[in-house]
Amino acid sequence: MDTKKNLLDLTLDDLREFIRSLGEPAYRADQVFQWLWQKGCRDFAEMTNISKAFREKLAEASFIGWPDIEKTAVSSDGTVKFLLRYADGELVETVLIPEEGHTTQCLSSQVGCPMACTFCSTGQMGLTRNMTMGEILGQVLVAREYIAAHEDDVAPLRNIVFMGMGDPLLNVTEMVRALTTMTHDKGLGFSSRRITVSSVGILKGLEVLGDCGLAQLAISLHAPTQELREQLMPKAARQLPLDQLMAVLDRYPLKPRERVTYEYILLRGVNDRPEHARQLVKLLGGRKAKVNLIAYNPSPGAPYKAPHPDDILAFEKILWAKGLTAILRKSKGQDIAAACGQLKAKHISES
Ligand code: SF4
Protein backbone atom coordinates (compact mmCIF):
# COMPACT_ATOMS: atom_id res chain seq x y z
CA MET A 1 0.00 0.00 0.00
CA ASP A 2 1.22 3.50 -0.84
CA THR A 3 1.83 5.28 2.46
CA LYS A 4 3.11 8.48 0.90
CA LYS A 5 1.32 11.63 1.99
CA ASN A 6 -0.33 13.99 -0.48
CA LEU A 7 1.20 17.33 0.56
CA LEU A 8 -1.95 19.11 -0.63
CA ASP A 9 -3.84 17.48 2.23
CA LEU A 10 -1.68 19.22 4.85
CA THR A 11 -2.33 22.62 6.41
CA LEU A 12 0.78 24.66 7.17
CA ASP A 13 0.78 23.36 10.77
CA ASP A 14 0.48 19.75 9.52
CA LEU A 15 3.28 20.35 7.04
CA ARG A 16 5.59 21.74 9.74
CA GLU A 17 4.99 18.63 11.82
CA PHE A 18 5.57 16.36 8.82
CA ILE A 19 8.80 18.09 7.89
CA ARG A 20 10.05 17.91 11.46
CA SER A 21 9.32 14.17 11.36
CA LEU A 22 11.70 13.97 8.37
CA GLY A 23 14.45 15.49 10.54
CA GLU A 24 14.36 18.94 8.90
CA PRO A 25 13.74 22.33 10.56
CA ALA A 26 10.09 23.38 10.58
CA TYR A 27 10.75 26.66 8.70
CA ARG A 28 11.36 24.56 5.58
CA ALA A 29 7.60 23.87 5.64
CA ASP A 30 6.86 27.51 4.89
CA GLN A 31 9.00 27.35 1.75
CA VAL A 32 7.39 24.11 0.58
CA PHE A 33 3.89 25.47 1.36
CA GLN A 34 4.53 28.54 -0.79
CA TRP A 35 5.75 26.36 -3.65
CA LEU A 36 2.60 24.25 -3.44
CA TRP A 37 -0.01 26.98 -3.16
CA GLN A 38 1.44 30.23 -4.42
CA LYS A 39 3.45 28.86 -7.34
CA GLY A 40 1.28 25.82 -8.09
CA CYS A 41 4.37 23.60 -8.15
CA ARG A 42 3.73 19.89 -8.86
CA ASP A 43 7.32 18.70 -9.12
CA PHE A 44 9.81 18.67 -6.25
CA ALA A 45 12.65 19.32 -8.74
CA GLU A 46 11.23 22.84 -9.31
CA MET A 47 11.64 23.81 -5.63
CA THR A 48 14.95 25.49 -6.32
CA ASN A 49 15.48 27.19 -2.95
CA ILE A 50 15.46 23.78 -1.24
CA SER A 51 18.48 21.49 -1.17
CA LYS A 52 18.54 18.50 -3.51
CA ALA A 53 18.98 16.10 -0.58
CA PHE A 54 15.83 17.45 1.14
CA ARG A 55 13.85 17.37 -2.11
CA GLU A 56 14.77 13.70 -2.51
CA LYS A 57 13.74 13.00 1.06
CA LEU A 58 10.39 14.73 0.43
CA ALA A 59 9.80 12.78 -2.77
CA GLU A 60 10.41 9.50 -0.95
CA ALA A 61 7.83 10.27 1.74
CA SER A 62 5.23 12.33 -0.12
CA PHE A 63 3.74 13.40 -3.42
CA ILE A 64 1.85 16.38 -4.85
CA GLY A 65 -1.50 14.99 -6.02
CA TRP A 66 -3.47 17.24 -8.36
CA PRO A 67 -6.71 15.99 -9.92
CA ASP A 68 -6.68 15.10 -13.63
CA ILE A 69 -8.90 17.02 -16.03
CA GLU A 70 -11.30 14.48 -17.52
CA LYS A 71 -13.24 17.02 -19.58
CA THR A 72 -13.31 20.79 -20.17
CA ALA A 73 -16.43 22.46 -21.57
CA VAL A 74 -16.40 26.13 -22.60
CA SER A 75 -19.73 27.89 -23.00
CA SER A 76 -20.48 30.57 -25.59
CA ASP A 77 -20.93 33.00 -22.64
CA GLY A 78 -17.40 32.26 -21.34
CA THR A 79 -18.38 29.87 -18.52
CA VAL A 80 -15.83 27.06 -18.23
CA LYS A 81 -16.68 23.77 -16.61
CA PHE A 82 -14.17 21.11 -15.62
CA LEU A 83 -14.92 17.51 -14.86
CA LEU A 84 -12.05 16.37 -12.62
CA ARG A 85 -10.91 12.85 -11.85
CA TYR A 86 -9.33 12.01 -8.50
CA ALA A 87 -6.88 9.23 -7.57
CA ASP A 88 -9.66 6.73 -6.79
CA GLY A 89 -11.36 7.44 -10.13
CA GLU A 90 -14.17 9.57 -8.69
CA LEU A 91 -15.43 12.51 -10.75
CA VAL A 92 -16.23 15.99 -9.49
CA GLU A 93 -17.26 19.22 -11.20
CA THR A 94 -16.05 22.78 -10.83
CA VAL A 95 -17.12 25.84 -12.82
CA LEU A 96 -15.48 29.17 -13.69
CA ILE A 97 -18.07 31.92 -14.01
CA PRO A 98 -17.09 35.12 -15.83
CA GLU A 99 -18.12 38.31 -14.00
CA GLU A 100 -17.38 42.01 -14.51
CA GLY A 101 -13.55 42.17 -14.49
CA HIS A 102 -13.01 38.95 -12.56
CA THR A 103 -13.84 35.27 -12.42
CA THR A 104 -15.78 33.42 -9.72
CA GLN A 105 -15.10 29.73 -9.18
CA CYS A 106 -17.79 27.37 -7.94
CA LEU A 107 -16.28 24.51 -5.96
CA SER A 108 -17.52 21.05 -4.97
CA SER A 109 -17.02 19.73 -1.46
CA GLN A 110 -18.36 16.16 -1.69
CA VAL A 111 -18.44 13.44 -4.35
CA GLY A 112 -22.22 13.40 -4.86
CA CYS A 113 -24.54 14.56 -2.07
CA PRO A 114 -26.82 12.78 0.41
CA MET A 115 -29.44 15.55 0.65
CA ALA A 116 -31.49 14.56 -2.44
CA CYS A 117 -33.01 18.01 -3.08
CA THR A 118 -35.63 17.36 -5.74
CA PHE A 119 -34.43 20.03 -8.23
CA CYS A 120 -30.73 19.09 -8.18
CA SER A 121 -28.87 16.66 -10.48
CA THR A 122 -26.19 15.98 -7.84
CA GLY A 123 -28.88 15.18 -5.29
CA GLN A 124 -30.10 12.33 -7.48
CA MET A 125 -26.64 10.66 -7.41
CA GLY A 126 -26.47 10.14 -3.65
CA LEU A 127 -23.28 10.54 -1.65
CA THR A 128 -20.14 8.61 -2.59
CA ARG A 129 -17.73 10.24 -0.14
CA ASN A 130 -16.43 13.48 1.32
CA MET A 131 -13.57 15.31 -0.38
CA THR A 132 -10.30 15.99 1.43
CA MET A 133 -8.78 19.45 1.81
CA GLY A 134 -6.31 18.71 -1.00
CA GLU A 135 -9.08 17.51 -3.29
CA ILE A 136 -11.20 20.59 -2.56
CA LEU A 137 -8.30 22.97 -3.20
CA GLY A 138 -7.02 20.95 -6.17
CA GLN A 139 -9.99 22.45 -8.04
CA VAL A 140 -8.53 25.94 -7.50
CA LEU A 141 -5.04 24.86 -8.57
CA VAL A 142 -6.41 23.46 -11.83
CA ALA A 143 -8.45 26.63 -12.43
CA ARG A 144 -5.52 28.95 -11.73
CA GLU A 145 -3.31 27.04 -14.16
CA TYR A 146 -6.05 27.17 -16.81
CA ILE A 147 -6.57 30.92 -16.30
CA ALA A 148 -2.81 31.58 -16.53
CA ALA A 149 -2.78 29.78 -19.89
CA HIS A 150 -5.89 31.66 -21.14
CA GLU A 151 -5.32 35.09 -19.62
CA ASP A 152 -6.51 36.89 -22.75
CA ASP A 153 -9.92 35.23 -22.45
CA VAL A 154 -10.43 34.59 -18.74
CA ALA A 155 -10.28 37.30 -16.06
CA PRO A 156 -8.33 36.74 -12.81
CA LEU A 157 -9.87 34.48 -10.18
CA ARG A 158 -11.15 36.60 -7.32
CA ASN A 159 -14.23 35.00 -5.76
CA ILE A 160 -14.90 31.48 -4.55
CA VAL A 161 -18.32 30.01 -3.91
CA PHE A 162 -18.95 26.55 -2.46
CA MET A 163 -22.09 25.85 -4.44
CA GLY A 164 -20.97 22.83 -6.45
CA MET A 165 -21.52 19.18 -5.64
CA GLY A 166 -22.31 18.36 -2.02
CA ASP A 167 -23.16 20.38 1.06
CA PRO A 168 -19.92 21.85 2.45
CA LEU A 169 -21.21 21.85 6.02
CA LEU A 170 -21.67 18.07 5.90
CA ASN A 171 -17.89 17.95 5.37
CA VAL A 172 -17.07 20.74 7.77
CA THR A 173 -13.75 19.45 9.18
CA GLU A 174 -12.07 19.29 5.77
CA MET A 175 -13.85 22.49 4.76
CA VAL A 176 -12.35 24.47 7.63
CA ARG A 177 -8.90 23.06 6.82
CA ALA A 178 -9.43 24.07 3.18
CA LEU A 179 -10.57 27.57 4.21
CA THR A 180 -7.50 27.93 6.45
CA THR A 181 -5.14 27.23 3.54
CA MET A 182 -7.27 29.21 1.12
CA THR A 183 -7.08 32.38 3.25
CA HIS A 184 -3.49 31.93 4.51
CA ASP A 185 -1.10 34.59 3.19
CA LYS A 186 1.43 31.85 2.42
CA GLY A 187 -1.33 29.69 0.95
CA LEU A 188 -3.83 30.68 -1.75
CA GLY A 189 -4.23 34.13 -0.18
CA PHE A 190 -7.96 34.72 -0.75
CA SER A 191 -9.80 37.26 1.38
CA SER A 192 -12.48 35.60 3.52
CA ARG A 193 -14.87 38.30 2.25
CA ARG A 194 -14.48 36.78 -1.22
CA ILE A 195 -15.35 33.22 -0.18
CA THR A 196 -18.95 32.10 0.23
CA VAL A 197 -19.99 28.79 1.73
CA SER A 198 -23.49 27.74 0.72
CA SER A 199 -25.42 25.16 2.73
CA VAL A 200 -28.98 23.93 3.18
CA GLY A 201 -28.36 24.57 6.89
CA ILE A 202 -26.59 21.92 8.97
CA LEU A 203 -26.70 22.66 12.69
CA LYS A 204 -23.22 21.53 13.74
CA GLY A 205 -21.60 22.84 10.55
CA LEU A 206 -23.12 26.30 11.04
CA GLU A 207 -21.61 26.51 14.51
CA VAL A 208 -18.16 25.49 13.28
CA LEU A 209 -18.22 27.82 10.27
CA GLY A 210 -19.44 30.74 12.39
CA ASP A 211 -16.66 30.16 14.93
CA CYS A 212 -13.90 30.04 12.30
CA GLY A 213 -15.10 33.23 10.55
CA LEU A 214 -13.21 32.34 7.36
CA ALA A 215 -16.08 32.72 4.87
CA GLN A 216 -19.40 34.38 4.16
CA LEU A 217 -22.54 32.32 4.65
CA ALA A 218 -25.23 31.55 2.09
CA ILE A 219 -28.27 29.41 2.86
CA SER A 220 -30.01 27.35 0.20
CA LEU A 221 -33.53 28.31 1.20
CA HIS A 222 -35.59 27.82 -1.99
CA ALA A 223 -38.93 27.95 -0.18
CA PRO A 224 -40.49 30.50 2.19
CA THR A 225 -42.44 27.97 4.30
CA GLN A 226 -41.64 24.68 6.02
CA GLU A 227 -44.36 22.92 4.05
CA LEU A 228 -42.99 23.91 0.65
CA ARG A 229 -39.40 23.37 1.74
CA GLU A 230 -40.29 19.81 2.80
CA GLN A 231 -41.65 19.26 -0.67
CA LEU A 232 -38.58 20.63 -2.49
CA MET A 233 -35.78 19.55 -0.15
CA PRO A 234 -37.29 16.99 2.22
CA LYS A 235 -34.14 15.82 3.97
CA ALA A 236 -32.81 19.29 4.70
CA ALA A 237 -36.20 20.58 5.81
CA ARG A 238 -36.86 17.68 8.17
CA GLN A 239 -33.35 17.67 9.66
CA LEU A 240 -33.54 21.33 10.61
CA PRO A 241 -37.07 22.75 10.31
CA LEU A 242 -37.35 26.30 9.02
CA ASP A 243 -38.24 27.97 12.37
CA GLN A 244 -35.24 26.29 14.03
CA LEU A 245 -32.96 27.15 11.09
CA MET A 246 -33.96 30.83 11.34
CA ALA A 247 -33.38 30.81 15.11
CA VAL A 248 -29.87 29.39 14.56
CA LEU A 249 -29.18 31.99 11.87
CA ASP A 250 -30.32 34.80 14.16
CA ARG A 251 -27.47 33.78 16.49
CA TYR A 252 -24.92 33.36 13.68
CA PRO A 253 -21.90 35.64 14.28
CA LEU A 254 -21.95 38.22 11.49
CA LYS A 255 -19.33 40.96 11.24
CA PRO A 256 -20.55 44.58 10.91
CA ARG A 257 -22.21 45.12 7.53
CA GLU A 258 -22.28 41.36 6.80
CA ARG A 259 -25.54 39.70 5.84
CA VAL A 260 -26.61 36.12 5.25
CA THR A 261 -27.35 35.43 1.59
CA TYR A 262 -30.43 33.33 0.92
CA GLU A 263 -30.40 31.35 -2.33
CA TYR A 264 -33.80 30.94 -3.94
CA ILE A 265 -34.12 28.91 -7.13
CA LEU A 266 -37.28 29.87 -8.99
CA LEU A 267 -39.29 26.89 -10.25
CA ARG A 268 -42.20 27.63 -12.54
CA GLY A 269 -45.55 27.47 -10.78
CA VAL A 270 -44.00 25.86 -7.68
CA ASN A 271 -42.34 28.63 -5.66
CA ASP A 272 -42.37 31.62 -8.05
CA ARG A 273 -45.87 32.99 -7.40
CA PRO A 274 -46.46 36.46 -5.86
CA GLU A 275 -47.71 34.83 -2.65
CA HIS A 276 -44.36 33.06 -2.29
CA ALA A 277 -42.56 36.38 -2.67
CA ARG A 278 -44.75 37.88 0.04
CA GLN A 279 -44.10 34.90 2.33
CA LEU A 280 -40.37 35.35 1.71
CA VAL A 281 -40.60 39.02 2.71
CA LYS A 282 -42.40 37.98 5.90
CA LEU A 283 -39.71 35.39 6.69
CA LEU A 284 -36.66 37.55 6.00
CA GLY A 285 -37.94 41.09 6.68
CA GLY A 286 -36.07 42.64 9.62
CA ARG A 287 -33.23 40.13 9.35
CA LYS A 288 -29.71 40.83 8.05
CA ALA A 289 -30.50 39.17 4.75
CA LYS A 290 -30.12 39.47 1.01
CA VAL A 291 -31.66 37.18 -1.57
CA ASN A 292 -30.06 35.63 -4.63
CA LEU A 293 -32.75 34.66 -7.09
CA ILE A 294 -31.72 31.96 -9.54
CA ALA A 295 -33.82 31.00 -12.53
CA TYR A 296 -34.02 27.20 -12.66
CA ASN A 297 -32.06 25.66 -15.53
CA PRO A 298 -33.80 22.34 -16.28
CA SER A 299 -31.74 19.25 -17.04
CA PRO A 300 -33.12 16.40 -19.18
CA GLY A 301 -35.87 14.53 -17.36
CA ALA A 302 -36.12 17.16 -14.59
CA PRO A 303 -39.46 17.42 -12.80
CA TYR A 304 -39.55 21.25 -12.89
CA LYS A 305 -39.69 23.96 -15.55
CA ALA A 306 -37.74 27.21 -15.89
CA PRO A 307 -39.68 30.22 -14.57
CA HIS A 308 -41.29 32.65 -16.98
CA PRO A 309 -39.24 35.89 -17.33
CA ASP A 310 -42.28 38.03 -16.37
CA ASP A 311 -42.78 36.00 -13.19
CA ILE A 312 -39.13 36.42 -12.26
CA LEU A 313 -39.41 40.20 -12.58
CA ALA A 314 -42.69 40.31 -10.64
CA PHE A 315 -41.14 38.21 -7.84
CA GLU A 316 -38.08 40.44 -7.64
CA LYS A 317 -40.23 43.58 -7.62
CA ILE A 318 -42.22 42.40 -4.60
CA LEU A 319 -39.01 41.81 -2.63
CA TRP A 320 -37.55 45.21 -3.52
CA ALA A 321 -40.85 46.99 -2.80
CA LYS A 322 -40.70 45.63 0.75
CA GLY A 323 -37.06 46.67 1.22
CA LEU A 324 -35.51 43.22 0.79
CA THR A 325 -32.31 43.28 -1.30
CA ALA A 326 -32.64 40.79 -4.13
CA ILE A 327 -30.21 40.06 -6.94
CA LEU A 328 -31.16 38.04 -9.97
CA ARG A 329 -28.35 35.67 -10.89
CA LYS A 330 -28.18 35.12 -14.61
CA SER A 331 -28.09 31.46 -15.49
CA LYS A 332 -24.77 30.90 -17.24
CA GLY A 333 -23.34 28.06 -19.28
CA GLN A 334 -26.73 26.63 -20.30
CA ASP A 335 -25.17 25.08 -23.42
CA ILE A 336 -22.62 23.11 -21.36
CA ALA A 337 -24.89 21.69 -18.63
CA ALA A 338 -23.42 24.08 -16.07
CA ALA A 339 -25.86 23.54 -13.20
CA CYS A 340 -24.42 21.50 -10.37
CA GLY A 341 -24.13 17.80 -11.22
CA GLN A 342 -25.35 18.09 -14.81
CA LEU A 343 -22.02 17.58 -16.58
CA LYS A 344 -21.14 14.52 -14.51
CA ALA A 345 -24.60 13.02 -15.10
CA LYS A 346 -24.23 13.67 -18.84
CA HIS A 347 -20.69 12.21 -18.92
CA ILE A 348 -21.80 9.04 -17.14
CA SER A 349 -24.82 8.54 -19.40
CA GLU A 350 -22.66 8.98 -22.53
CA SER A 351 -19.82 6.67 -21.47
S1 SF4 B 1 -28.86 21.35 -3.83
FE1 SF4 B 1 -26.92 21.11 -2.69
S2 SF4 B 1 -27.57 20.06 -0.80
FE2 SF4 B 1 -29.26 19.81 -2.25
S3 SF4 B 1 -28.84 17.82 -3.25
FE3 SF4 B 1 -27.91 19.43 -4.53
S4 SF4 B 1 -25.78 19.54 -3.85
FE4 SF4 B 1 -26.94 18.48 -2.25
PDB file of C-alpha atoms and ligand atoms in Angstrom, residues 113 115-117 119-120 122-123 164 166-167 200 340, ligand 1:
ATOM      1  CA  CYS A 113     -24.537  14.557  -2.070  1.00  0.00           C
ATOM      2  CA  MET A 115     -29.441  15.549   0.646  1.00  0.00           C
ATOM      3  CA  ALA A 116     -31.492  14.557  -2.441  1.00  0.00           C
ATOM      4  CA  CYS A 117     -33.008  18.008  -3.077  1.00  0.00           C
ATOM      5  CA  PHE A 119     -34.429  20.030  -8.225  1.00  0.00           C
ATOM      6  CA  CYS A 120     -30.729  19.088  -8.175  1.00  0.00           C
ATOM      7  CA  THR A 122     -26.190  15.983  -7.837  1.00  0.00           C
ATOM      8  CA  GLY A 123     -28.876  15.180  -5.285  1.00  0.00           C
ATOM      9  CA  GLY A 164     -20.972  22.831  -6.452  1.00  0.00           C
ATOM     10  CA  GLY A 166     -22.305  18.358  -2.019  1.00  0.00           C
ATOM     11  CA  ASP A 167     -23.164  20.380   1.061  1.00  0.00           C
ATOM     12  CA  VAL A 200     -28.977  23.925   3.181  1.00  0.00           C
ATOM     13  CA  CYS A 340     -24.423  21.498 -10.374  1.00  0.00           C
TER      14      CYS A 340
HETATM   15  S1  SF4 B   1     -28.857  21.354  -3.830  1.00  0.00           S
HETATM   16 FE1  SF4 B   1     -26.924  21.110  -2.692  1.00  0.00          FE
HETATM   17  S2  SF4 B   1     -27.570  20.064  -0.798  1.00  0.00           S
HETATM   18 FE2  SF4 B   1     -29.261  19.805  -2.249  1.00  0.00          FE
HETATM   19  S3  SF4 B   1     -28.842  17.818  -3.248  1.00  0.00           S
HETATM   20 FE3  SF4 B   1     -27.910  19.425  -4.528  1.00  0.00          FE
HETATM   21  S4  SF4 B   1     -25.785  19.543  -3.849  1.00  0.00           S
HETATM   22 FE4  SF4 B   1     -26.944  18.477  -2.251  1.00  0.00          FE
END
